[in-house]
Amino acid sequence: MNGFAPVPDAEHETVPIVTNDDVVRARQLVRTLAQRCKLSLVDQTKLVTAASELARNTLVYGGGGVMRAGVVSQDGRTGVTAVFEDSGPGIPDIEQALVDGWTSGGGLGLGLSGARRLVDHFTLDTAPGRGTQVAVTKWAR
């Protein structure tokens, strides 16, 4: 695990991620939440980009899964948290998976490392045979 990201409370929304259209729906939900939370346009773009990468990873590498996203509050701050979960094969070498340019498939290798750079908090919980959970949070400034 890297960092800390609060999990959305009961007011979160869930998007199943099983098709390319679901990746678009996940991205749209995160954008709506970011606007509601009054993130700056730059921060909205960063969060939506991270969510898009993570949703695509959930579909392509995890074989599909779910995204839970919602507005969160902590220590007087408000932000958006998105949690991506799958029951796929998991990531055998987390350090390698977080290196820019490394890919286990045909991508650019910027999914996990790029998402981590774009958000304020990033957690990764995975193990071979156990699936993957990635949580990201972007705080309003």
Short mmCIF file of N, CA, C and O in Angstrom, two decimals:
data_model
loop_
_atom_site.label_atom_id
_atom_site.label_comp_id
_atom_site.label_asym_id
_atom_site.label_seq_id
_atom_site.Cartn_x
_atom_site.Cartn_y
_atom_site.Cartn_z
N MET A 1 0.84 -1.18 0.00
CA MET A 1 0.00 0.00 0.00
C MET A 1 0.88 1.24 0.00
O MET A 1 1.89 1.27 0.66
N ASN A 2 0.44 2.24 -0.73
CA ASN A 2 1.16 3.51 -0.78
C ASN A 2 0.21 4.63 -0.39
O ASN A 2 -0.79 4.83 -1.04
N GLY A 3 0.49 5.37 0.69
CA GLY A 3 -0.34 6.50 1.05
C GLY A 3 -1.64 6.05 1.71
O GLY A 3 -1.78 4.95 2.18
N PHE A 4 -2.60 6.98 1.73
CA PHE A 4 -3.88 6.72 2.35
C PHE A 4 -4.96 7.37 1.53
O PHE A 4 -4.81 8.52 1.10
N ALA A 5 -6.03 6.68 1.28
CA ALA A 5 -7.18 7.26 0.60
C ALA A 5 -8.43 6.79 1.32
O ALA A 5 -8.62 5.60 1.52
N PRO A 6 -9.27 7.73 1.76
CA PRO A 6 -10.50 7.30 2.42
C PRO A 6 -11.41 6.61 1.42
O PRO A 6 -11.38 6.91 0.23
N VAL A 7 -12.18 5.67 1.91
CA VAL A 7 -13.12 4.95 1.04
C VAL A 7 -14.44 5.71 1.07
O VAL A 7 -14.87 6.16 2.13
N PRO A 8 -15.09 5.87 -0.08
CA PRO A 8 -16.37 6.57 -0.09
C PRO A 8 -17.35 5.93 0.89
O PRO A 8 -17.38 4.71 1.03
N ASP A 9 -18.14 6.76 1.54
CA ASP A 9 -19.12 6.25 2.51
C ASP A 9 -20.36 5.73 1.78
O ASP A 9 -20.32 5.44 0.59
N ALA A 10 -21.46 5.64 2.51
CA ALA A 10 -22.67 5.07 1.95
C ALA A 10 -23.20 5.85 0.74
O ALA A 10 -24.02 5.36 0.00
N GLU A 11 -22.74 7.07 0.55
CA GLU A 11 -23.24 7.88 -0.55
C GLU A 11 -22.40 7.72 -1.82
O GLU A 11 -22.47 8.57 -2.69
N HIS A 12 -21.66 6.66 -1.93
CA HIS A 12 -20.88 6.43 -3.13
C HIS A 12 -21.76 5.85 -4.23
O HIS A 12 -22.85 5.35 -3.97
N GLU A 13 -21.27 5.95 -5.44
CA GLU A 13 -21.94 5.34 -6.58
C GLU A 13 -21.04 4.24 -7.11
O GLU A 13 -19.82 4.34 -7.06
N THR A 14 -21.66 3.19 -7.64
CA THR A 14 -20.92 2.04 -8.14
C THR A 14 -21.13 1.90 -9.64
O THR A 14 -22.26 2.02 -10.11
N VAL A 15 -20.05 1.66 -10.35
CA VAL A 15 -20.11 1.42 -11.80
C VAL A 15 -19.44 0.08 -12.07
O VAL A 15 -18.24 -0.08 -11.83
N PRO A 16 -20.20 -0.92 -12.55
CA PRO A 16 -19.56 -2.17 -12.98
C PRO A 16 -18.66 -1.86 -14.19
O PRO A 16 -19.04 -1.04 -15.03
N ILE A 17 -17.51 -2.48 -14.26
CA ILE A 17 -16.60 -2.27 -15.39
C ILE A 17 -16.41 -3.61 -16.09
O ILE A 17 -15.59 -4.43 -15.67
N VAL A 18 -17.21 -3.83 -17.14
CA VAL A 18 -17.12 -5.08 -17.89
C VAL A 18 -17.03 -4.86 -19.40
O VAL A 18 -16.79 -5.82 -20.14
N THR A 19 -17.22 -3.61 -19.85
CA THR A 19 -17.11 -3.28 -21.28
C THR A 19 -16.40 -1.94 -21.42
O THR A 19 -16.25 -1.19 -20.45
N ASN A 20 -16.01 -1.62 -22.66
CA ASN A 20 -15.40 -0.31 -22.92
C ASN A 20 -16.36 0.83 -22.59
O ASN A 20 -15.93 1.89 -22.13
N ASP A 21 -17.66 0.62 -22.80
CA ASP A 21 -18.65 1.65 -22.46
C ASP A 21 -18.65 1.94 -20.96
O ASP A 21 -18.89 3.07 -20.53
N ASP A 22 -18.36 0.92 -20.15
CA ASP A 22 -18.30 1.11 -18.70
C ASP A 22 -17.11 1.98 -18.31
O ASP A 22 -17.19 2.74 -17.34
N VAL A 23 -16.02 1.87 -19.04
CA VAL A 23 -14.86 2.74 -18.79
C VAL A 23 -15.28 4.20 -19.00
O VAL A 23 -14.95 5.08 -18.19
N VAL A 24 -16.05 4.45 -20.04
CA VAL A 24 -16.55 5.81 -20.32
C VAL A 24 -17.48 6.25 -19.18
O VAL A 24 -17.39 7.38 -18.70
N ARG A 25 -18.38 5.36 -18.73
CA ARG A 25 -19.30 5.71 -17.64
C ARG A 25 -18.54 6.03 -16.35
O ARG A 25 -18.90 6.95 -15.62
N ALA A 26 -17.50 5.26 -16.07
CA ALA A 26 -16.69 5.52 -14.87
C ALA A 26 -16.05 6.89 -14.96
O ALA A 26 -16.06 7.67 -13.99
N ARG A 27 -15.50 7.20 -16.12
CA ARG A 27 -14.86 8.50 -16.33
C ARG A 27 -15.89 9.63 -16.16
O ARG A 27 -15.60 10.65 -15.53
N GLN A 28 -17.09 9.46 -16.72
CA GLN A 28 -18.12 10.49 -16.62
C GLN A 28 -18.56 10.71 -15.17
O GLN A 28 -18.77 11.85 -14.75
N LEU A 29 -18.72 9.63 -14.41
CA LEU A 29 -19.10 9.77 -13.01
C LEU A 29 -18.04 10.54 -12.23
O LEU A 29 -18.36 11.44 -11.45
N VAL A 30 -16.78 10.20 -12.44
CA VAL A 30 -15.70 10.88 -11.73
C VAL A 30 -15.68 12.37 -12.10
O VAL A 30 -15.52 13.22 -11.23
N ARG A 31 -15.90 12.70 -13.36
CA ARG A 31 -15.95 14.11 -13.77
C ARG A 31 -17.10 14.83 -13.07
O ARG A 31 -16.93 15.93 -12.55
N THR A 32 -18.28 14.21 -13.01
CA THR A 32 -19.43 14.82 -12.35
C THR A 32 -19.14 15.06 -10.87
O THR A 32 -19.44 16.15 -10.34
N LEU A 33 -18.55 14.08 -10.20
CA LEU A 33 -18.21 14.24 -8.79
C LEU A 33 -17.16 15.33 -8.58
O LEU A 33 -17.25 16.11 -7.63
N ALA A 34 -16.18 15.39 -9.47
CA ALA A 34 -15.13 16.41 -9.37
C ALA A 34 -15.71 17.81 -9.54
O ALA A 34 -15.32 18.75 -8.85
N GLN A 35 -16.66 17.96 -10.45
CA GLN A 35 -17.32 19.25 -10.64
C GLN A 35 -18.15 19.61 -9.41
O GLN A 35 -18.12 20.75 -8.95
N ARG A 36 -18.89 18.63 -8.89
CA ARG A 36 -19.71 18.85 -7.69
C ARG A 36 -18.84 19.27 -6.51
O ARG A 36 -19.24 20.09 -5.68
N CYS A 37 -17.64 18.73 -6.46
CA CYS A 37 -16.71 19.00 -5.36
C CYS A 37 -15.94 20.30 -5.58
O CYS A 37 -15.16 20.71 -4.73
N LYS A 38 -16.14 20.91 -6.73
CA LYS A 38 -15.50 22.17 -7.10
C LYS A 38 -13.97 22.05 -7.25
O LYS A 38 -13.23 22.97 -6.90
N LEU A 39 -13.52 20.91 -7.76
CA LEU A 39 -12.11 20.80 -8.12
C LEU A 39 -11.84 21.76 -9.28
O LEU A 39 -12.73 21.97 -10.11
N SER A 40 -10.65 22.29 -9.34
CA SER A 40 -10.28 23.16 -10.46
C SER A 40 -10.32 22.34 -11.74
O SER A 40 -10.28 21.11 -11.71
N LEU A 41 -10.38 23.02 -12.87
CA LEU A 41 -10.42 22.31 -14.15
C LEU A 41 -9.18 21.44 -14.33
O LEU A 41 -9.27 20.31 -14.81
N VAL A 42 -8.02 21.94 -13.91
CA VAL A 42 -6.78 21.15 -14.01
C VAL A 42 -6.88 19.90 -13.15
O VAL A 42 -6.56 18.79 -13.59
N ASP A 43 -7.36 20.05 -11.91
CA ASP A 43 -7.47 18.90 -11.02
C ASP A 43 -8.56 17.93 -11.49
O ASP A 43 -8.42 16.71 -11.33
N GLN A 44 -9.65 18.46 -12.07
CA GLN A 44 -10.67 17.58 -12.66
C GLN A 44 -10.04 16.71 -13.74
O GLN A 44 -10.26 15.51 -13.79
N THR A 45 -9.26 17.35 -14.60
CA THR A 45 -8.63 16.64 -15.72
C THR A 45 -7.67 15.57 -15.21
O THR A 45 -7.65 14.44 -15.72
N LYS A 46 -6.89 15.91 -14.19
CA LYS A 46 -5.96 14.93 -13.62
C LYS A 46 -6.70 13.73 -13.05
O LYS A 46 -6.34 12.57 -13.30
N LEU A 47 -7.76 13.99 -12.28
CA LEU A 47 -8.51 12.90 -11.66
C LEU A 47 -9.21 12.04 -12.71
O LEU A 47 -9.18 10.81 -12.63
N VAL A 48 -9.82 12.68 -13.69
CA VAL A 48 -10.53 11.93 -14.74
C VAL A 48 -9.55 11.08 -15.54
O VAL A 48 -9.83 9.94 -15.89
N THR A 49 -8.37 11.62 -15.82
CA THR A 49 -7.34 10.87 -16.54
C THR A 49 -6.90 9.65 -15.72
O THR A 49 -6.80 8.54 -16.25
N ALA A 50 -6.65 9.85 -14.44
CA ALA A 50 -6.27 8.73 -13.58
C ALA A 50 -7.37 7.67 -13.54
O ALA A 50 -7.10 6.47 -13.66
N ALA A 51 -8.61 8.11 -13.38
CA ALA A 51 -9.74 7.18 -13.32
C ALA A 51 -9.88 6.41 -14.63
O ALA A 51 -10.16 5.21 -14.63
N SER A 52 -9.67 7.07 -15.73
CA SER A 52 -9.77 6.42 -17.04
C SER A 52 -8.71 5.32 -17.16
O SER A 52 -9.01 4.20 -17.60
N GLU A 53 -7.49 5.62 -16.77
CA GLU A 53 -6.41 4.63 -16.82
C GLU A 53 -6.70 3.44 -15.92
O GLU A 53 -6.50 2.28 -16.30
N LEU A 54 -7.19 3.72 -14.71
CA LEU A 54 -7.45 2.65 -13.75
C LEU A 54 -8.65 1.81 -14.17
O LEU A 54 -8.65 0.58 -13.99
N ALA A 55 -9.68 2.45 -14.73
CA ALA A 55 -10.83 1.69 -15.22
C ALA A 55 -10.41 0.78 -16.37
O ALA A 55 -10.82 -0.39 -16.44
N ARG A 56 -9.58 1.29 -17.26
CA ARG A 56 -9.10 0.48 -18.38
C ARG A 56 -8.27 -0.69 -17.86
O ARG A 56 -8.40 -1.82 -18.33
N ASN A 57 -7.40 -0.45 -16.87
CA ASN A 57 -6.62 -1.55 -16.27
C ASN A 57 -7.54 -2.59 -15.65
O ASN A 57 -7.29 -3.80 -15.77
N THR A 58 -8.60 -2.13 -14.97
CA THR A 58 -9.56 -3.05 -14.35
C THR A 58 -10.17 -3.96 -15.40
O THR A 58 -10.31 -5.17 -15.19
N LEU A 59 -10.51 -3.39 -16.55
CA LEU A 59 -11.12 -4.16 -17.63
C LEU A 59 -10.11 -5.08 -18.31
O LEU A 59 -10.33 -6.29 -18.42
N VAL A 60 -8.98 -4.52 -18.73
CA VAL A 60 -8.02 -5.25 -19.56
C VAL A 60 -7.23 -6.28 -18.75
O VAL A 60 -7.10 -7.44 -19.15
N TYR A 61 -6.67 -5.88 -17.62
CA TYR A 61 -5.79 -6.76 -16.87
C TYR A 61 -6.52 -7.53 -15.76
O TYR A 61 -6.10 -8.63 -15.40
N GLY A 62 -7.60 -6.95 -15.23
CA GLY A 62 -8.34 -7.60 -14.16
C GLY A 62 -9.52 -8.43 -14.65
O GLY A 62 -10.18 -9.09 -13.86
N GLY A 63 -9.80 -8.34 -15.96
CA GLY A 63 -10.92 -9.08 -16.52
C GLY A 63 -12.27 -8.48 -16.16
O GLY A 63 -13.30 -9.14 -16.29
N GLY A 64 -12.26 -7.24 -15.74
CA GLY A 64 -13.49 -6.56 -15.33
C GLY A 64 -13.57 -6.48 -13.82
O GLY A 64 -12.86 -7.17 -13.10
N GLY A 65 -14.42 -5.58 -13.37
CA GLY A 65 -14.55 -5.38 -11.93
C GLY A 65 -15.56 -4.30 -11.66
O GLY A 65 -16.58 -4.20 -12.33
N VAL A 66 -15.24 -3.46 -10.70
CA VAL A 66 -16.17 -2.42 -10.28
C VAL A 66 -15.40 -1.18 -9.84
O VAL A 66 -14.26 -1.28 -9.38
N MET A 67 -16.03 -0.02 -10.01
CA MET A 67 -15.51 1.23 -9.45
C MET A 67 -16.56 1.76 -8.49
O MET A 67 -17.74 1.82 -8.82
N ARG A 68 -16.12 2.13 -7.29
CA ARG A 68 -16.97 2.85 -6.34
C ARG A 68 -16.37 4.23 -6.20
O ARG A 68 -15.17 4.37 -5.98
N ALA A 69 -17.19 5.26 -6.33
CA ALA A 69 -16.66 6.62 -6.25
C ALA A 69 -17.63 7.51 -5.50
O ALA A 69 -18.85 7.29 -5.54
N GLY A 70 -17.09 8.49 -4.80
CA GLY A 70 -17.93 9.42 -4.07
C GLY A 70 -17.14 10.60 -3.57
O GLY A 70 -15.91 10.63 -3.62
N VAL A 71 -17.87 11.58 -3.08
CA VAL A 71 -17.27 12.76 -2.45
C VAL A 71 -16.94 12.37 -1.02
O VAL A 71 -17.73 11.71 -0.34
N VAL A 72 -15.75 12.74 -0.57
CA VAL A 72 -15.30 12.42 0.78
C VAL A 72 -14.85 13.69 1.49
O VAL A 72 -14.46 14.67 0.84
N SER A 73 -14.92 13.66 2.81
CA SER A 73 -14.44 14.78 3.63
C SER A 73 -13.52 14.23 4.70
O SER A 73 -13.79 13.17 5.28
N GLN A 74 -12.43 14.95 4.92
CA GLN A 74 -11.46 14.53 5.94
C GLN A 74 -10.64 15.74 6.34
O GLN A 74 -10.13 16.47 5.48
N ASP A 75 -10.50 15.95 7.65
CA ASP A 75 -9.67 17.05 8.17
C ASP A 75 -10.04 18.39 7.54
O ASP A 75 -9.17 19.19 7.20
N GLY A 76 -11.34 18.63 7.37
CA GLY A 76 -11.79 19.91 6.83
C GLY A 76 -11.65 20.05 5.32
O GLY A 76 -11.92 21.12 4.77
N ARG A 77 -11.21 19.00 4.67
CA ARG A 77 -11.05 19.03 3.21
C ARG A 77 -12.15 18.19 2.57
O ARG A 77 -12.66 17.26 3.17
N THR A 78 -12.46 18.53 1.32
CA THR A 78 -13.42 17.77 0.54
C THR A 78 -12.72 17.32 -0.73
O THR A 78 -11.93 18.07 -1.31
N GLY A 79 -13.02 16.12 -1.16
CA GLY A 79 -12.40 15.60 -2.37
C GLY A 79 -13.23 14.49 -2.97
O GLY A 79 -14.35 14.21 -2.53
N VAL A 80 -12.66 13.84 -3.96
CA VAL A 80 -13.30 12.72 -4.62
C VAL A 80 -12.39 11.51 -4.51
O VAL A 80 -11.18 11.61 -4.78
N THR A 81 -12.97 10.40 -4.08
CA THR A 81 -12.24 9.14 -4.02
C THR A 81 -12.89 8.16 -4.98
O THR A 81 -14.12 8.09 -5.06
N ALA A 82 -12.07 7.44 -5.71
CA ALA A 82 -12.53 6.37 -6.59
C ALA A 82 -11.74 5.11 -6.26
O ALA A 82 -10.51 5.16 -6.16
N VAL A 83 -12.46 4.01 -6.06
CA VAL A 83 -11.84 2.74 -5.72
C VAL A 83 -12.17 1.76 -6.83
O VAL A 83 -13.33 1.55 -7.16
N PHE A 84 -11.12 1.16 -7.42
CA PHE A 84 -11.26 0.21 -8.52
C PHE A 84 -10.89 -1.16 -7.99
O PHE A 84 -9.81 -1.33 -7.42
N GLU A 85 -11.78 -2.14 -8.19
CA GLU A 85 -11.53 -3.49 -7.68
C GLU A 85 -11.77 -4.52 -8.78
O GLU A 85 -12.73 -4.39 -9.55
N ASP A 86 -10.92 -5.53 -8.80
CA ASP A 86 -11.14 -6.66 -9.70
C ASP A 86 -10.72 -7.94 -9.00
O ASP A 86 -10.07 -7.90 -7.95
N SER A 87 -11.13 -9.05 -9.57
CA SER A 87 -10.77 -10.37 -9.03
C SER A 87 -9.82 -11.08 -9.99
O SER A 87 -9.80 -12.30 -10.07
N GLY A 88 -9.04 -10.30 -10.71
CA GLY A 88 -8.13 -10.83 -11.71
C GLY A 88 -6.93 -11.52 -11.10
O GLY A 88 -6.92 -11.87 -9.91
N PRO A 89 -5.88 -11.67 -11.90
CA PRO A 89 -4.71 -12.44 -11.46
C PRO A 89 -3.84 -11.72 -10.43
O PRO A 89 -2.95 -12.33 -9.85
N GLY A 90 -4.08 -10.44 -10.19
CA GLY A 90 -3.23 -9.69 -9.26
C GLY A 90 -1.93 -9.29 -9.92
O GLY A 90 -1.64 -9.65 -11.07
N ILE A 91 -1.14 -8.51 -9.21
CA ILE A 91 0.13 -8.01 -9.73
C ILE A 91 1.26 -8.66 -8.95
O ILE A 91 1.38 -8.44 -7.74
N PRO A 92 2.09 -9.47 -9.60
CA PRO A 92 3.14 -10.19 -8.88
C PRO A 92 4.27 -9.30 -8.35
O PRO A 92 4.82 -9.58 -7.30
N ASP A 93 4.60 -8.23 -9.05
CA ASP A 93 5.71 -7.36 -8.64
C ASP A 93 5.22 -5.91 -8.65
O ASP A 93 5.26 -5.23 -9.68
N ILE A 94 4.77 -5.44 -7.50
CA ILE A 94 4.19 -4.10 -7.40
C ILE A 94 5.21 -3.03 -7.77
O ILE A 94 4.89 -2.09 -8.50
N GLU A 95 6.43 -3.14 -7.27
CA GLU A 95 7.44 -2.12 -7.57
C GLU A 95 7.67 -2.00 -9.07
O GLU A 95 7.74 -0.91 -9.61
N GLN A 96 7.78 -3.12 -9.75
CA GLN A 96 7.98 -3.09 -11.20
C GLN A 96 6.76 -2.49 -11.90
O GLN A 96 6.89 -1.71 -12.83
N ALA A 97 5.56 -2.83 -11.44
CA ALA A 97 4.33 -2.34 -12.06
C ALA A 97 4.19 -0.82 -11.93
O ALA A 97 3.51 -0.19 -12.73
N LEU A 98 4.85 -0.23 -10.93
CA LEU A 98 4.77 1.21 -10.72
C LEU A 98 5.89 1.99 -11.39
O LEU A 98 5.99 3.20 -11.24
N VAL A 99 6.74 1.31 -12.14
CA VAL A 99 7.82 1.97 -12.87
C VAL A 99 7.28 2.51 -14.20
O VAL A 99 6.61 1.78 -14.94
N ASP A 100 7.54 3.78 -14.48
CA ASP A 100 7.12 4.37 -15.75
C ASP A 100 7.68 3.56 -16.91
O ASP A 100 8.85 3.19 -16.92
N GLY A 101 6.81 3.27 -17.86
CA GLY A 101 7.25 2.57 -19.06
C GLY A 101 7.13 1.07 -19.00
O GLY A 101 7.16 0.40 -20.03
N TRP A 102 6.97 0.50 -17.78
CA TRP A 102 6.83 -0.96 -17.70
C TRP A 102 5.40 -1.33 -18.00
O TRP A 102 4.46 -0.69 -17.55
N THR A 103 5.20 -2.36 -18.79
CA THR A 103 3.85 -2.85 -19.08
C THR A 103 3.87 -4.37 -19.16
O THR A 103 4.85 -4.95 -19.63
N SER A 104 2.77 -4.96 -18.69
CA SER A 104 2.64 -6.41 -18.81
C SER A 104 1.89 -6.76 -20.09
O SER A 104 1.73 -7.92 -20.42
N GLY A 105 1.43 -5.74 -20.79
CA GLY A 105 0.67 -5.95 -22.02
C GLY A 105 1.21 -5.05 -23.12
O GLY A 105 2.39 -4.72 -23.15
N GLY A 106 0.33 -4.59 -23.98
CA GLY A 106 0.75 -3.78 -25.11
C GLY A 106 0.60 -2.29 -24.90
O GLY A 106 0.72 -1.52 -25.83
N GLY A 107 0.34 -1.86 -23.65
CA GLY A 107 0.12 -0.44 -23.38
C GLY A 107 1.42 0.34 -23.30
O GLY A 107 2.51 -0.17 -23.50
N LEU A 108 1.27 1.62 -22.92
CA LEU A 108 2.43 2.50 -22.81
C LEU A 108 3.15 2.36 -21.47
O LEU A 108 4.21 2.91 -21.28
N GLY A 109 2.54 1.65 -20.54
CA GLY A 109 3.18 1.47 -19.24
C GLY A 109 3.05 2.69 -18.35
O GLY A 109 3.86 2.91 -17.47
N LEU A 110 2.02 3.50 -18.56
CA LEU A 110 1.84 4.69 -17.74
C LEU A 110 0.58 4.63 -16.88
O LEU A 110 0.28 5.57 -16.16
N GLY A 111 -0.16 3.53 -16.92
CA GLY A 111 -1.42 3.42 -16.19
C GLY A 111 -1.28 3.63 -14.70
O GLY A 111 -1.75 4.62 -14.16
N LEU A 112 -0.62 2.70 -13.99
CA LEU A 112 -0.50 2.82 -12.54
C LEU A 112 0.41 3.96 -12.12
O LEU A 112 0.05 4.76 -11.25
N SER A 113 1.58 4.06 -12.72
CA SER A 113 2.51 5.11 -12.32
C SER A 113 1.96 6.49 -12.68
O SER A 113 2.10 7.44 -11.91
N GLY A 114 1.32 6.59 -13.84
CA GLY A 114 0.73 7.87 -14.24
C GLY A 114 -0.41 8.26 -13.32
O GLY A 114 -0.51 9.41 -12.89
N ALA A 115 -1.28 7.31 -13.00
CA ALA A 115 -2.39 7.59 -12.09
C ALA A 115 -1.87 8.05 -10.74
O ALA A 115 -2.39 9.00 -10.14
N ARG A 116 -0.84 7.40 -10.25
CA ARG A 116 -0.27 7.76 -8.94
C ARG A 116 0.23 9.20 -8.93
O ARG A 116 0.04 9.92 -7.96
N ARG A 117 0.84 9.64 -10.02
CA ARG A 117 1.35 11.01 -10.10
C ARG A 117 0.24 12.06 -10.20
O ARG A 117 0.44 13.20 -9.83
N LEU A 118 -0.92 11.68 -10.73
CA LEU A 118 -1.99 12.63 -11.01
C LEU A 118 -2.90 12.92 -9.82
O LEU A 118 -3.68 13.87 -9.86
N VAL A 119 -2.82 12.12 -8.77
CA VAL A 119 -3.74 12.26 -7.65
C VAL A 119 -2.98 12.63 -6.37
O VAL A 119 -1.76 12.58 -6.33
N ASP A 120 -3.75 13.00 -5.35
CA ASP A 120 -3.13 13.38 -4.07
C ASP A 120 -2.84 12.16 -3.19
O ASP A 120 -1.87 12.16 -2.44
N HIS A 121 -3.68 11.15 -3.28
CA HIS A 121 -3.47 9.92 -2.50
C HIS A 121 -3.73 8.72 -3.40
O HIS A 121 -4.68 8.73 -4.20
N PHE A 122 -2.90 7.70 -3.23
CA PHE A 122 -2.95 6.51 -4.08
C PHE A 122 -2.64 5.31 -3.21
O PHE A 122 -1.64 5.31 -2.50
N THR A 123 -3.52 4.32 -3.21
CA THR A 123 -3.22 3.07 -2.52
C THR A 123 -3.39 1.92 -3.50
O THR A 123 -4.25 1.97 -4.39
N LEU A 124 -2.58 0.92 -3.34
CA LEU A 124 -2.61 -0.26 -4.19
C LEU A 124 -2.52 -1.48 -3.29
O LEU A 124 -1.59 -1.61 -2.50
N ASP A 125 -3.51 -2.35 -3.42
CA ASP A 125 -3.53 -3.59 -2.65
C ASP A 125 -3.75 -4.73 -3.64
O ASP A 125 -4.78 -4.80 -4.30
N THR A 126 -2.76 -5.60 -3.75
CA THR A 126 -2.83 -6.68 -4.74
C THR A 126 -1.91 -7.81 -4.33
O THR A 126 -0.97 -7.61 -3.54
N ALA A 127 -2.18 -8.96 -4.86
CA ALA A 127 -1.30 -10.12 -4.70
C ALA A 127 -1.69 -11.12 -5.78
O ALA A 127 -2.84 -11.16 -6.21
N PRO A 128 -0.72 -11.92 -6.23
CA PRO A 128 -1.04 -12.92 -7.24
C PRO A 128 -2.19 -13.81 -6.79
O PRO A 128 -2.23 -14.28 -5.65
N GLY A 129 -3.18 -13.98 -7.68
CA GLY A 129 -4.31 -14.84 -7.40
C GLY A 129 -5.39 -14.21 -6.53
O GLY A 129 -6.38 -14.86 -6.21
N ARG A 130 -5.21 -12.96 -6.13
CA ARG A 130 -6.14 -12.32 -5.19
C ARG A 130 -6.82 -11.08 -5.78
O ARG A 130 -7.64 -10.46 -5.14
N GLY A 131 -6.48 -10.71 -6.98
CA GLY A 131 -7.09 -9.51 -7.55
C GLY A 131 -6.36 -8.24 -7.13
O GLY A 131 -5.32 -8.29 -6.48
N THR A 132 -6.95 -7.11 -7.49
CA THR A 132 -6.31 -5.82 -7.25
C THR A 132 -7.34 -4.81 -6.81
O THR A 132 -8.46 -4.79 -7.32
N GLN A 133 -6.96 -3.96 -5.87
CA GLN A 133 -7.76 -2.81 -5.48
C GLN A 133 -6.86 -1.58 -5.51
O GLN A 133 -5.79 -1.58 -4.91
N VAL A 134 -7.28 -0.57 -6.26
CA VAL A 134 -6.57 0.70 -6.32
C VAL A 134 -7.55 1.78 -5.89
O VAL A 134 -8.67 1.85 -6.40
N ALA A 135 -7.13 2.61 -4.95
CA ALA A 135 -7.95 3.74 -4.49
C ALA A 135 -7.17 5.03 -4.73
O ALA A 135 -5.98 5.10 -4.42
N VAL A 136 -7.86 6.02 -5.28
CA VAL A 136 -7.25 7.32 -5.54
C VAL A 136 -8.16 8.41 -4.97
O VAL A 136 -9.38 8.27 -4.96
N THR A 137 -7.52 9.49 -4.50
CA THR A 137 -8.26 10.66 -4.02
C THR A 137 -7.61 11.91 -4.55
O THR A 137 -6.37 12.03 -4.58
N LYS A 138 -8.45 12.86 -4.94
CA LYS A 138 -8.00 14.19 -5.34
C LYS A 138 -8.77 15.17 -4.46
O LYS A 138 -10.00 15.12 -4.38
N TRP A 139 -8.06 16.06 -3.76
CA TRP A 139 -8.66 17.02 -2.84
C TRP A 139 -8.89 18.36 -3.54
O TRP A 139 -8.04 18.81 -4.32
N ALA A 140 -10.01 19.00 -3.21
CA ALA A 140 -10.26 20.36 -3.68
C ALA A 140 -9.27 21.28 -2.95
O ALA A 140 -8.96 21.08 -1.79
N ARG A 141 -8.79 22.29 -3.67
CA ARG A 141 -7.80 23.21 -3.08
C ARG A 141 -8.43 24.54 -2.74
O ARG A 141 -9.33 24.98 -3.30
#
